[in-house]
XYZ file of C-alpha atoms in Angstrom:
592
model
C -6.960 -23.920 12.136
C -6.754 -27.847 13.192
C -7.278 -28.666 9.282
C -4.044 -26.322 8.345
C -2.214 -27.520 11.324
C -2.847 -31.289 10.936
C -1.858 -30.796 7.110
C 1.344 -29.489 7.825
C 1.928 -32.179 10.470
C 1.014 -34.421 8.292
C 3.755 -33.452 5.617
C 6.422 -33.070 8.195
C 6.448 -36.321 9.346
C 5.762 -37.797 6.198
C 8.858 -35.597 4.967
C 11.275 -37.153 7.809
C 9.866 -40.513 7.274
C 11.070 -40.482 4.364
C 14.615 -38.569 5.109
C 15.145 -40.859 7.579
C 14.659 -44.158 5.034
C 17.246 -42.628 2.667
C 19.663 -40.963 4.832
C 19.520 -42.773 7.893
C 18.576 -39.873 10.718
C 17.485 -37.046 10.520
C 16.994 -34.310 13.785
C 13.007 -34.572 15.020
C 10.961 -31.184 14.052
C 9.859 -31.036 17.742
C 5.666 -30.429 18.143
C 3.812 -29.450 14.725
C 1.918 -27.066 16.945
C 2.647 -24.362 19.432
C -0.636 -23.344 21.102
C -2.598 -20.250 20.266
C -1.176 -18.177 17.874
C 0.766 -14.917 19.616
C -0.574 -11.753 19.476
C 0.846 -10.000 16.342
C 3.647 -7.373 16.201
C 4.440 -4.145 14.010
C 8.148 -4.451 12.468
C 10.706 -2.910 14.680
C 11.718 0.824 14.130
C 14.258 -0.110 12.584
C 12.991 -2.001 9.636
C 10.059 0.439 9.815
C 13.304 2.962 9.240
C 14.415 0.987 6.013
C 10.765 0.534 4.174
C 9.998 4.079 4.831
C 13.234 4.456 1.991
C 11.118 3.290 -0.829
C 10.806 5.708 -3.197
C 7.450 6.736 -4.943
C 7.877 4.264 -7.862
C 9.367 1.212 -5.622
C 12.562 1.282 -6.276
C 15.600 1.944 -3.801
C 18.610 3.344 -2.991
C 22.002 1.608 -2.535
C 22.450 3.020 0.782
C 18.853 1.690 1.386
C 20.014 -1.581 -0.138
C 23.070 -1.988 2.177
C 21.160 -0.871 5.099
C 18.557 -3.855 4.464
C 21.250 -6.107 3.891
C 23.028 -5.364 7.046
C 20.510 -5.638 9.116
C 18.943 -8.614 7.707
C 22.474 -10.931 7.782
C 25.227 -8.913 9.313
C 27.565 -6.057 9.430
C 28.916 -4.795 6.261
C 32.015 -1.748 5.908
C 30.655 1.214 6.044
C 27.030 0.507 6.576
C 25.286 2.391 9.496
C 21.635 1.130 10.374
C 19.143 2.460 12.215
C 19.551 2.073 16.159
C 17.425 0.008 18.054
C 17.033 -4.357 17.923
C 15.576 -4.754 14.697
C 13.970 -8.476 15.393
C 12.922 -10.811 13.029
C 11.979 -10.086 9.351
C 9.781 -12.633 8.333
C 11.668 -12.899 4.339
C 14.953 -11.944 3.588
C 14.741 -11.983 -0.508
C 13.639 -8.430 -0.614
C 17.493 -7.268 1.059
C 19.147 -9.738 -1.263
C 17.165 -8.623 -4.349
C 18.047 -5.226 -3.535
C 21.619 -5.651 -3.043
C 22.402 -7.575 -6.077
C 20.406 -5.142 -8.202
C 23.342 -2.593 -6.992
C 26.360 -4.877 -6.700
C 27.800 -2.927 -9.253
C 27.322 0.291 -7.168
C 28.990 -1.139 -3.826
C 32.693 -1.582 -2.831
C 34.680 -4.534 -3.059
C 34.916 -4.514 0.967
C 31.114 -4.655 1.356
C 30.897 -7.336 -1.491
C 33.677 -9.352 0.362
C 31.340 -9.022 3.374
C 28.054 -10.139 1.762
C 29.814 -12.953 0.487
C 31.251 -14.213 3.812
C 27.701 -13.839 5.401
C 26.376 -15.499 2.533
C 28.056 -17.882 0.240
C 25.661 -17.734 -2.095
C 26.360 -14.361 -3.479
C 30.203 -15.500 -4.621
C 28.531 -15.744 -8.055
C 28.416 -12.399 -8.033
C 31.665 -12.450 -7.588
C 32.477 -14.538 -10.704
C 33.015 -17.346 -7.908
C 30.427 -20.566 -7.223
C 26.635 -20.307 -5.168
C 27.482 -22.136 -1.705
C 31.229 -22.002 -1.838
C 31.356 -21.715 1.806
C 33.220 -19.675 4.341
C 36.264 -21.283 2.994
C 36.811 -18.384 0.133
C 35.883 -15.919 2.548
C 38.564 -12.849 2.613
C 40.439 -13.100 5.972
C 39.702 -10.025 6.977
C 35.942 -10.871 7.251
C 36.675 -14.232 9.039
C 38.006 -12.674 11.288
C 34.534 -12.029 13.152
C 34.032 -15.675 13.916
C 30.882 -14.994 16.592
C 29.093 -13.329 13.250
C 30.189 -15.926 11.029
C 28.896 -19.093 12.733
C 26.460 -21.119 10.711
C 23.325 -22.103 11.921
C 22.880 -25.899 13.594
C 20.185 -27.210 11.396
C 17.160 -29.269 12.742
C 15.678 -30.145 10.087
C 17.583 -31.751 6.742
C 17.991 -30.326 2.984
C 15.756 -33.100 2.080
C 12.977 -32.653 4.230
C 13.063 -28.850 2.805
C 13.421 -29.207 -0.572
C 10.612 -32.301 -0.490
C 8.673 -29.534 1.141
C 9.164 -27.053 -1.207
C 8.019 -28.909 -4.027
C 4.881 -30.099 -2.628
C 4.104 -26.345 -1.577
C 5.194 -25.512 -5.616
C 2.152 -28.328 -6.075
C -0.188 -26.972 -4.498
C 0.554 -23.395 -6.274
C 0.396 -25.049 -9.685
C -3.012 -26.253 -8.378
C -4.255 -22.349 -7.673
C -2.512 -21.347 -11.108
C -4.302 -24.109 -13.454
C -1.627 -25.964 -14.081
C 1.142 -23.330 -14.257
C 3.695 -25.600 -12.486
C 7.468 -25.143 -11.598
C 10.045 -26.134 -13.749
C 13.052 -24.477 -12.128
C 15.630 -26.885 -10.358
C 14.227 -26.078 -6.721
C 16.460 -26.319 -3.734
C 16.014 -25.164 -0.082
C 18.566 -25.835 3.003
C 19.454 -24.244 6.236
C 22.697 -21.740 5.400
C 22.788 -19.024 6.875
C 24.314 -17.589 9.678
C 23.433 -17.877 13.572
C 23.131 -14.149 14.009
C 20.677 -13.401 10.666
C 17.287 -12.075 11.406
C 14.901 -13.527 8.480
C 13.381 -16.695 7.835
C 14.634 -17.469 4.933
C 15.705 -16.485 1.898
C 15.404 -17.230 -1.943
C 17.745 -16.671 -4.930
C 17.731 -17.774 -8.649
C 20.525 -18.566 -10.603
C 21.190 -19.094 -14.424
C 22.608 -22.595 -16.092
C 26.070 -21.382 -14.846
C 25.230 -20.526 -11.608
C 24.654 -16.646 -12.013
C 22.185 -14.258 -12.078
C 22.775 -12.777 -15.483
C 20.886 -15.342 -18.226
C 17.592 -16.893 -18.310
C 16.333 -18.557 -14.396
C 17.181 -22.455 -14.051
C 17.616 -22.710 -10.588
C 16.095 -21.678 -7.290
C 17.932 -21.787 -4.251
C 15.639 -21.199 -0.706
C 17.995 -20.248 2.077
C 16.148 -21.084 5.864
C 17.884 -18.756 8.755
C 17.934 -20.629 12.276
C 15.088 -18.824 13.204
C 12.990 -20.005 10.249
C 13.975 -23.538 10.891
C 12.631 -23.051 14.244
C 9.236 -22.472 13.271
C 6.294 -24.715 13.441
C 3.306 -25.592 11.530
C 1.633 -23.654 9.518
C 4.381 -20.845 10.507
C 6.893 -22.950 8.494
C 4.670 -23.571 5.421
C 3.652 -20.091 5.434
C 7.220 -18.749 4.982
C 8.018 -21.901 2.277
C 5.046 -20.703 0.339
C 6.097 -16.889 0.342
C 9.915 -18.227 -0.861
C 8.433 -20.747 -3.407
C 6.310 -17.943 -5.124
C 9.344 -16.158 -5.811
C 10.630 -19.428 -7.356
C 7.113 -18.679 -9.923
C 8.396 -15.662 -10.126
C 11.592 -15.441 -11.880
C 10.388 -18.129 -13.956
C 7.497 -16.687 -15.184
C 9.034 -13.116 -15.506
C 12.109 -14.443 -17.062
C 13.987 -12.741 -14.697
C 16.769 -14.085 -12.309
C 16.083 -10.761 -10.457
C 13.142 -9.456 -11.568
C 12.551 -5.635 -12.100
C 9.410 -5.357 -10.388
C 8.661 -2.993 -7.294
C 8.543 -4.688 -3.644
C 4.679 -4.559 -3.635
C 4.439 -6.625 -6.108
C 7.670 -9.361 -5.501
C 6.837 -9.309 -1.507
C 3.503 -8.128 -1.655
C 1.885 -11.177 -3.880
C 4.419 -13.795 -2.210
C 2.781 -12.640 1.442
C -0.552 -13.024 0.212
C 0.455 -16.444 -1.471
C 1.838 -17.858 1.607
C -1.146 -16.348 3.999
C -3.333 -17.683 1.245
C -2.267 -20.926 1.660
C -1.849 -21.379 5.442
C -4.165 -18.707 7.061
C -3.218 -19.913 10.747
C 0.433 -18.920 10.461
C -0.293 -15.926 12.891
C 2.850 -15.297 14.039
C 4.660 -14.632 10.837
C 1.906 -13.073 8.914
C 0.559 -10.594 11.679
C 3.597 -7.722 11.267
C 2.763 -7.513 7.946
C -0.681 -6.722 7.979
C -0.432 -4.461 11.242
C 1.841 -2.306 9.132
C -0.828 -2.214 6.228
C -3.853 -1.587 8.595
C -1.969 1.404 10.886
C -0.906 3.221 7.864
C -4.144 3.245 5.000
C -2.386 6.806 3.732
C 0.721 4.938 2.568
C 0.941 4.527 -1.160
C 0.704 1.099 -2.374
C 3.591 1.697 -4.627
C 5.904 2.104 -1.721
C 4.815 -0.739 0.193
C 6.598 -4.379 0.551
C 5.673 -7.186 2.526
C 2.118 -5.274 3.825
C 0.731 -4.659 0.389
C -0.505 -8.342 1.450
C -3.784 -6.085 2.382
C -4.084 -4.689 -0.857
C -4.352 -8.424 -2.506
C -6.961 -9.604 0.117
C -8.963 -6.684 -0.592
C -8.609 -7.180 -4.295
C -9.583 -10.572 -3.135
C -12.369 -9.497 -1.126
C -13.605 -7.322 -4.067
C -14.557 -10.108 -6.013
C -11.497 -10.522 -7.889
C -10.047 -13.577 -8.736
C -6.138 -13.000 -7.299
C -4.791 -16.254 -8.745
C -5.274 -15.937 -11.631
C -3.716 -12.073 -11.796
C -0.519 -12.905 -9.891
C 1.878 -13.180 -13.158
C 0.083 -10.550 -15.334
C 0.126 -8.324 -12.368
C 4.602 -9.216 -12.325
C 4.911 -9.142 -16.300
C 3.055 -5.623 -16.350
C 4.942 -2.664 -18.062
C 5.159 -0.216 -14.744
C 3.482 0.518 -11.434
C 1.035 2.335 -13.194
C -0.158 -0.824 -15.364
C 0.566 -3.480 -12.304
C -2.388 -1.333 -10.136
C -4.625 -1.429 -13.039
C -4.179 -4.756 -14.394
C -4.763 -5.729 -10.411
C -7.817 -4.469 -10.834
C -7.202 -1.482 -8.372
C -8.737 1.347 -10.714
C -12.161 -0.928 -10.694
C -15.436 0.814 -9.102
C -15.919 -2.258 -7.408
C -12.318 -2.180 -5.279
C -12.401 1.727 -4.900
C -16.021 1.327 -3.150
C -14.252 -0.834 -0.321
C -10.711 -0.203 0.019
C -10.667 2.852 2.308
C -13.720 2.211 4.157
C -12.308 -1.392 4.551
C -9.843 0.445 7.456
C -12.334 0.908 9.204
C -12.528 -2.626 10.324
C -16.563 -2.345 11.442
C -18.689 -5.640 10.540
C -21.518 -3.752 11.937
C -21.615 -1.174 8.933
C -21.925 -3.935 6.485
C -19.339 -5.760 4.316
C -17.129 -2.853 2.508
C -16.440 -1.203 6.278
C -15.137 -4.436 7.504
C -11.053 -5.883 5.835
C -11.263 -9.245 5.261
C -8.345 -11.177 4.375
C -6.452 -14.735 5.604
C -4.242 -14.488 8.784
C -5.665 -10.685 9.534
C -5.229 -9.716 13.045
C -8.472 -8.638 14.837
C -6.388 -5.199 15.072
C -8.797 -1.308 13.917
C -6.976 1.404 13.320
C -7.613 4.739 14.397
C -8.939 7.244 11.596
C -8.195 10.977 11.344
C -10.604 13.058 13.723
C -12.233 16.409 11.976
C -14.884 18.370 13.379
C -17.710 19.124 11.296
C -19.454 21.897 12.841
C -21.868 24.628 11.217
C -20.202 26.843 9.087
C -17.250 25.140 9.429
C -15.391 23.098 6.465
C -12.401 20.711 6.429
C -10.458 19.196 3.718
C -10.252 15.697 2.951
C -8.354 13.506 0.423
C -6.188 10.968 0.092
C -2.884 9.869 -2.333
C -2.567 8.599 -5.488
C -2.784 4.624 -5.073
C -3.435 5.002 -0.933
C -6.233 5.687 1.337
C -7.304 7.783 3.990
C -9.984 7.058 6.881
C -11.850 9.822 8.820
C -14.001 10.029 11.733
C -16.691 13.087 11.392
C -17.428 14.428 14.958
C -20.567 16.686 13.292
C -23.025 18.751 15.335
C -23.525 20.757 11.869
C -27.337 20.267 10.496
C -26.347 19.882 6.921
C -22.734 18.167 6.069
C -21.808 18.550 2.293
C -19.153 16.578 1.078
C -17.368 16.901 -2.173
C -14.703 14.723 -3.606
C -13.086 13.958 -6.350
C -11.953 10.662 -6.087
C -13.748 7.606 -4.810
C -15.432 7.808 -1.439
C -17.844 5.971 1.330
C -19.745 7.635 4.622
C -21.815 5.980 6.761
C -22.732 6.704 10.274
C -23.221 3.504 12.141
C -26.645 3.491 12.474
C -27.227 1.573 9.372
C -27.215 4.776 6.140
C -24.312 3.982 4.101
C -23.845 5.864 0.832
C -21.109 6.065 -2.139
C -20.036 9.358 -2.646
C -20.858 10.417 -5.694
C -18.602 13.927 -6.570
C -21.184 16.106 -4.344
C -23.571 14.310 -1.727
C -25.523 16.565 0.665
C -26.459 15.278 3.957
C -29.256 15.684 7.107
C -27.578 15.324 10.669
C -30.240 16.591 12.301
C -32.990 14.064 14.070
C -35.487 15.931 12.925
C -35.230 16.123 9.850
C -34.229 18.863 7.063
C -37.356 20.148 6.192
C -37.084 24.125 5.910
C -38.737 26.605 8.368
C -41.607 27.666 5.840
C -42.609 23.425 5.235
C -40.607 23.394 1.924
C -37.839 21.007 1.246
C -34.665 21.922 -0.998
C -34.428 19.788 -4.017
C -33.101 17.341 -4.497
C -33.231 16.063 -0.691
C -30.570 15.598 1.510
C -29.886 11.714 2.441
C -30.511 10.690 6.108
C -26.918 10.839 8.088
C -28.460 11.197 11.370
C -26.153 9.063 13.741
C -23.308 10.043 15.921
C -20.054 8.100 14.522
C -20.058 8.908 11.048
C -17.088 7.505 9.042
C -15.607 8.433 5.844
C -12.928 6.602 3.235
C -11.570 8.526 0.477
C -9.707 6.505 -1.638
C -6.862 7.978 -4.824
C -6.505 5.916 -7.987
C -4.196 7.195 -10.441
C -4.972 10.603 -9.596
C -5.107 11.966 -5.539
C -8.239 11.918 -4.399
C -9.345 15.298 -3.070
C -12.471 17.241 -1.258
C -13.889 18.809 1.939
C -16.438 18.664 4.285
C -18.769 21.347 5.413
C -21.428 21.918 8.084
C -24.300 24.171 6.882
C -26.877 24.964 9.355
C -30.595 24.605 8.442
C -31.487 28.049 7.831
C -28.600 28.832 5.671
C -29.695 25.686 3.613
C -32.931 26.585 3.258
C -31.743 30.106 1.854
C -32.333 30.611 -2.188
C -29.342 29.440 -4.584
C -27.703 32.147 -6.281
C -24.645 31.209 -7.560
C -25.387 27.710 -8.605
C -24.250 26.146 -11.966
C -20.940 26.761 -14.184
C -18.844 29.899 -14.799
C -15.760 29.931 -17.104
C -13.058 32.372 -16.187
C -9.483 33.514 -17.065
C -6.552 33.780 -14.958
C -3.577 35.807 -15.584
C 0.308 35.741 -13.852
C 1.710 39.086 -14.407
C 5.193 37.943 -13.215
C 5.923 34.162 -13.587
C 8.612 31.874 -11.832
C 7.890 30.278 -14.776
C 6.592 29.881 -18.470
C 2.834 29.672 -17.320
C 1.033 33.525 -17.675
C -2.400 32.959 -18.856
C -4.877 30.216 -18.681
C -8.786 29.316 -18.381
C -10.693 27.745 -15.639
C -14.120 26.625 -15.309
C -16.253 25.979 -12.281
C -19.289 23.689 -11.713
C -20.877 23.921 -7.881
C -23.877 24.627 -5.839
C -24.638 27.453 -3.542
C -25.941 25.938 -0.257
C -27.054 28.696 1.800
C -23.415 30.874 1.971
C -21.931 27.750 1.168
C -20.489 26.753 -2.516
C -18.768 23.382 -3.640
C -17.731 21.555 -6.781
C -15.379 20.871 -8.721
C -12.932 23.145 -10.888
C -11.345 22.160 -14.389
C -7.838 24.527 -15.255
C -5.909 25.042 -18.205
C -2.936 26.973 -18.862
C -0.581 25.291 -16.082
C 0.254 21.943 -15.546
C 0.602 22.627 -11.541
C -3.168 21.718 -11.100
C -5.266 20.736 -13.774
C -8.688 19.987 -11.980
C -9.517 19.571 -8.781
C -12.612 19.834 -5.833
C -13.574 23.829 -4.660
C -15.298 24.756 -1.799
C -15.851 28.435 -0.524
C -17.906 31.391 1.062
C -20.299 34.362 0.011
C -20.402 37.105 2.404
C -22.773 39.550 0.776
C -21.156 40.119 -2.498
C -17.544 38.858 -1.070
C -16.779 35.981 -2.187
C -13.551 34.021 -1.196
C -13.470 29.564 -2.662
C -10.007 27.197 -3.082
C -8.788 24.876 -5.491
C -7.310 21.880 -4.513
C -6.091 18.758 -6.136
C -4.060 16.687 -3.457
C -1.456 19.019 -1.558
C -1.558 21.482 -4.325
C -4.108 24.745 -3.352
C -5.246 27.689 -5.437
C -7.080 30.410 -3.049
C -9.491 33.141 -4.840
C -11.180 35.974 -3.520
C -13.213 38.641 -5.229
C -16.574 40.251 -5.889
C -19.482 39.542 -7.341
C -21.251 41.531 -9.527
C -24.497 43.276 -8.997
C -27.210 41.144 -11.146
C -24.671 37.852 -9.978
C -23.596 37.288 -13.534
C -19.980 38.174 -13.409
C -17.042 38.485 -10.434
C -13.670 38.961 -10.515
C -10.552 39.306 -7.768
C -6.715 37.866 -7.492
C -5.474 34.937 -7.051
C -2.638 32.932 -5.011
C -0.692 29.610 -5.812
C 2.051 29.649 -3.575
C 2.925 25.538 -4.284
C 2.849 26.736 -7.999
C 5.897 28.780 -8.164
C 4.000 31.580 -5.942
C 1.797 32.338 -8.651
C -0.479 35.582 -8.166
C -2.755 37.597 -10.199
C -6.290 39.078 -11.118
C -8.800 36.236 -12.189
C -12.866 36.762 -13.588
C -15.239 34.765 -14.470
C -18.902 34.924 -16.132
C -22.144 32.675 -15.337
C -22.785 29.957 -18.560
């Protein structure tokens, strides 16, 4: 921390120095360092209110967009936000992105507004970036205690020289990819605005509608009030957008919030590691929600880049390819977030547990030394649970077994371990000995293959969704039901038929591939004919010659029941889909 702290020290006084040789003054920064670094907090409900708004493929609202505005600078016509004191947001670009993207949906009251709060935003208006409160309409000057500008303490010069030493050292990280952009920052906004700061590009003429010549970084009061590595920590973040919109070619760029806020949080945490107390909201809100989907995420996808990071993968150097990709879809995979290597960690990761080795233990600069609590089920024999997680997100469980045989099947990536040192991929369908003694059957046999050793009493398991959700379940089996003779083991193709569709979907195939464990059966299930689930995990239960097994394939279930013939070769029943229009019919199937 001293090396980070000393370095920023270093370039504030060398900054003033300097300020105060050409300008003749300039206000002292007060101490470069603050003591330990504050416990970290969550964002307020409020702004937890606003992020929740992102929709699946990043994008937002204009009511979400004024919302985030408003509470981020000030009150705008018409604009309700959500009760309670929203505090500080660390960055304020992702409210000003958002609003200019839908400038042209908002009235010419709330545009008056946004201009008076911030004078950079009269371009929009066909006037000129920092025309001041002078052009402001007089109805909106007219709240004087909103409109007061911040007192700044530290000059224009000492942060634009900062700025472009920050843009240096990101050059440095980027081989040589350096800033060209005509790069500004300056305290102006108002006293009452709850960011940092804030960045905006401009064209030649001093709009956002040609090609990006000019970046503009706007410090609040409460950003100028920051220290250390807490100041250069919020420069980097607003400097990276500078990269940005050069590098995209965009004055706004088009990209979703995980990737504009997401990669500038992990630049400027990157960079200066000890800046605690902006950093830590970010990454609480990543670590207490692993089921969120990346795509929706903002400033916390900062923990999906250090676990890319972590993963082996070289972040740098993926940054811009990452921005310049054709869709969310692309931006994950070009990350590198469809890779074996990433999947294997990045739910188990949550779990926050050095003790288990590496993959059950986030790693990532300024993380707080916060765990999150993972979804109980109780694995019991007999008993079965599902399991699964989102496309693009994660989910962390905590298996309270007393079962002597846990079977898991998923489809999707997934990681178990117990805590007593057996830690095992999950490879579609992994069978498992809880029991101290071992699995061997009554009669001194042992099923083949053997279970794996899962003996200890805090047994953990990720699931992780790529492009697909990641679905499964998790059944106890007790040792004499194990033990029992397969019967039903292998593939079966069957047709299904809807006598009465909701919609153009009657007939279809399916075909089954599991293993009879004792009563139990799981695998996996491959359906045609419907696009409402197309393949998914199965688990389900033979009671003499009943037999009763679901489909699922993230929130979407298929439930069968039926017989099974005499000699075991063929069964047959009905079926229900009630999340696929209600569909319901008979359904048979033969062995392969």
């Amino acid at each position: 921390m001293m090396r980070a702290v000393l370095r920023a020290a270093a370039v504030a006084v060398g900054v003033l120095m300097l300020a105060t040789a050409c300008h003749g003054s300039s206000p002292a920064p007060g101490p470069t360092s603050s003591g330990p670094a504050p416990a970290a907090q969550p964002l307020s409900p409020a702004w937890t209110s606003v992020l929740s708004q992102i929709k699946p493929d990043g994008t937002v609202s204009t009511q979400t967009a004024l919302q985030a505005f408003a509470l981020t600078f000030g009150p705008l016509p018409g604009v309700t936000v959500p009760a309670g004191d929203p505090g500080v947001m660390p960055d304020g670009t992702f409210a000003l992105r958002w609003l200019t993207v839908h400038w042209a949906d908002i009235t010419q009251a709330q545009r008056d507004a946004a201009v008076a709060l911030l004078p950079e935003l009269a371009a929009l208006n066909g006037g000129t970036a920092r025309a001041g409160l002078a052009q402001a309409p007089a109805h909106v000057n007219a709240a004087p205690a909103v409109l007061a500008r911040a007192t700044p303490l530290r000059s224009d010069f000492f942060y634009t020289q900062l700025a472009m030493q920050i843009a240096g050292d990101i050059a440095a990280k980027l081989n040589g990819k350096t800033l060209t952009l005509d790069l500004k920052a300056y305290v102006g906004q108002t006293q009452e605005a709850k960011d940092l700061a804030a960045t905006m590009v401009l064209d030649s003429n001093g709009l956002q509608q040609g090609a990006p010549t000019r970046c503009e970084i706007i410090v609040a009061a409460k950003g100028d009030a920051l220290l250390g590595d807490d100041l250069a920590q919020t420069m980097a973040h607003e400097v990276w957008h500078c990269f940005q919109a050069q590098y995209s070619g965009h004055v706004v760029s088009p990209a979703a919030s995980w990737i504009i806020e997401g990669e500038a949080e992990w630049v400027g945490d990157a960079l200066y590691p000890d800046g605690h107390q902006v950093a830590g909201g970010n990454w609480l809100q990543y670590l207490m929600f692993p089921d969120v989907p990346v795509f929706t995420r903002a400033y916390d996808a900062v923990g999906f880049y250090s676990q890319l990071a972590q993963a082996g993968g070289d972040v740098w150097s993926k940054l811009i390819p990452i921005l310049n990709a054709t869709d969310n879809e692309d931006a994950f995979d070009v990350a590198g977030g469809n890779g074996d290597t990433f999947q294997n960690l990045w739910a188990s990761g949550f779990a926050r547990d050095k003790s288990r080795g590496d993959p059950w233990d986030m790693q990532g600069p300024a993380i707080p030394p916060w765990m999150p609590s993972p979804e109980v089920e109780n694995v019991d024999n007999g008993s079965a649970v599902q399991v699964g997680a989102f496309n693009h997100a994660t989910n962390l469980y905590q298996l309270n077994a007393t079962a002597d045989v846990i079977l898991v099947v998923i489809d999707g990536s997934a990681r178990i371990s117990d805590g007593a040192g057996n830690d095992y991929l999950v490879q579609g369908q992994s069978t498992y000995c809880h029991r101290d003694a071992g699995c061997d059957c009554p009669d001194g046999t042992q099923v083949q293959p053997p279970p794996l050793t899962l003996p200890g009493q805090s047994i953990l398991l990720g699931v992780a969704g790529d492009a697909e959700d990641a679905g499964g379940s998790v059944t106890g089996v007790s040792l004499d039901d194990f033990c029992k003779k397969k019967t039903l083991s292998g593939t079966w193709k069957g047709t299904w038929h809807d006598p009465n569709p909701e919609d153009d979907y009657t007939d279809g195939t399916f075909t089954l591939t599991w293993t009879q464990t004792g009563n139990t059966l799981a695998g996996t299930i491959q359906v045609t004919g419907t696009p409402c689930i197309t393949q998914g995990t199965v688990t389900g239960q033979l009671n003499g010659k009943t037999i009763t097994f679901g489909a699922v394939q993230g929130e979407r279930t298929i439930t069968y029941t039926g017989q099974v013939s005499t000699n075991g070769n063929t069964m047959s029943g009905t079926y229900n889909a009630p999340v696929c229009s209600d569909a319901t019919g008979p359904w048979s199937a033969q062995r392969q």
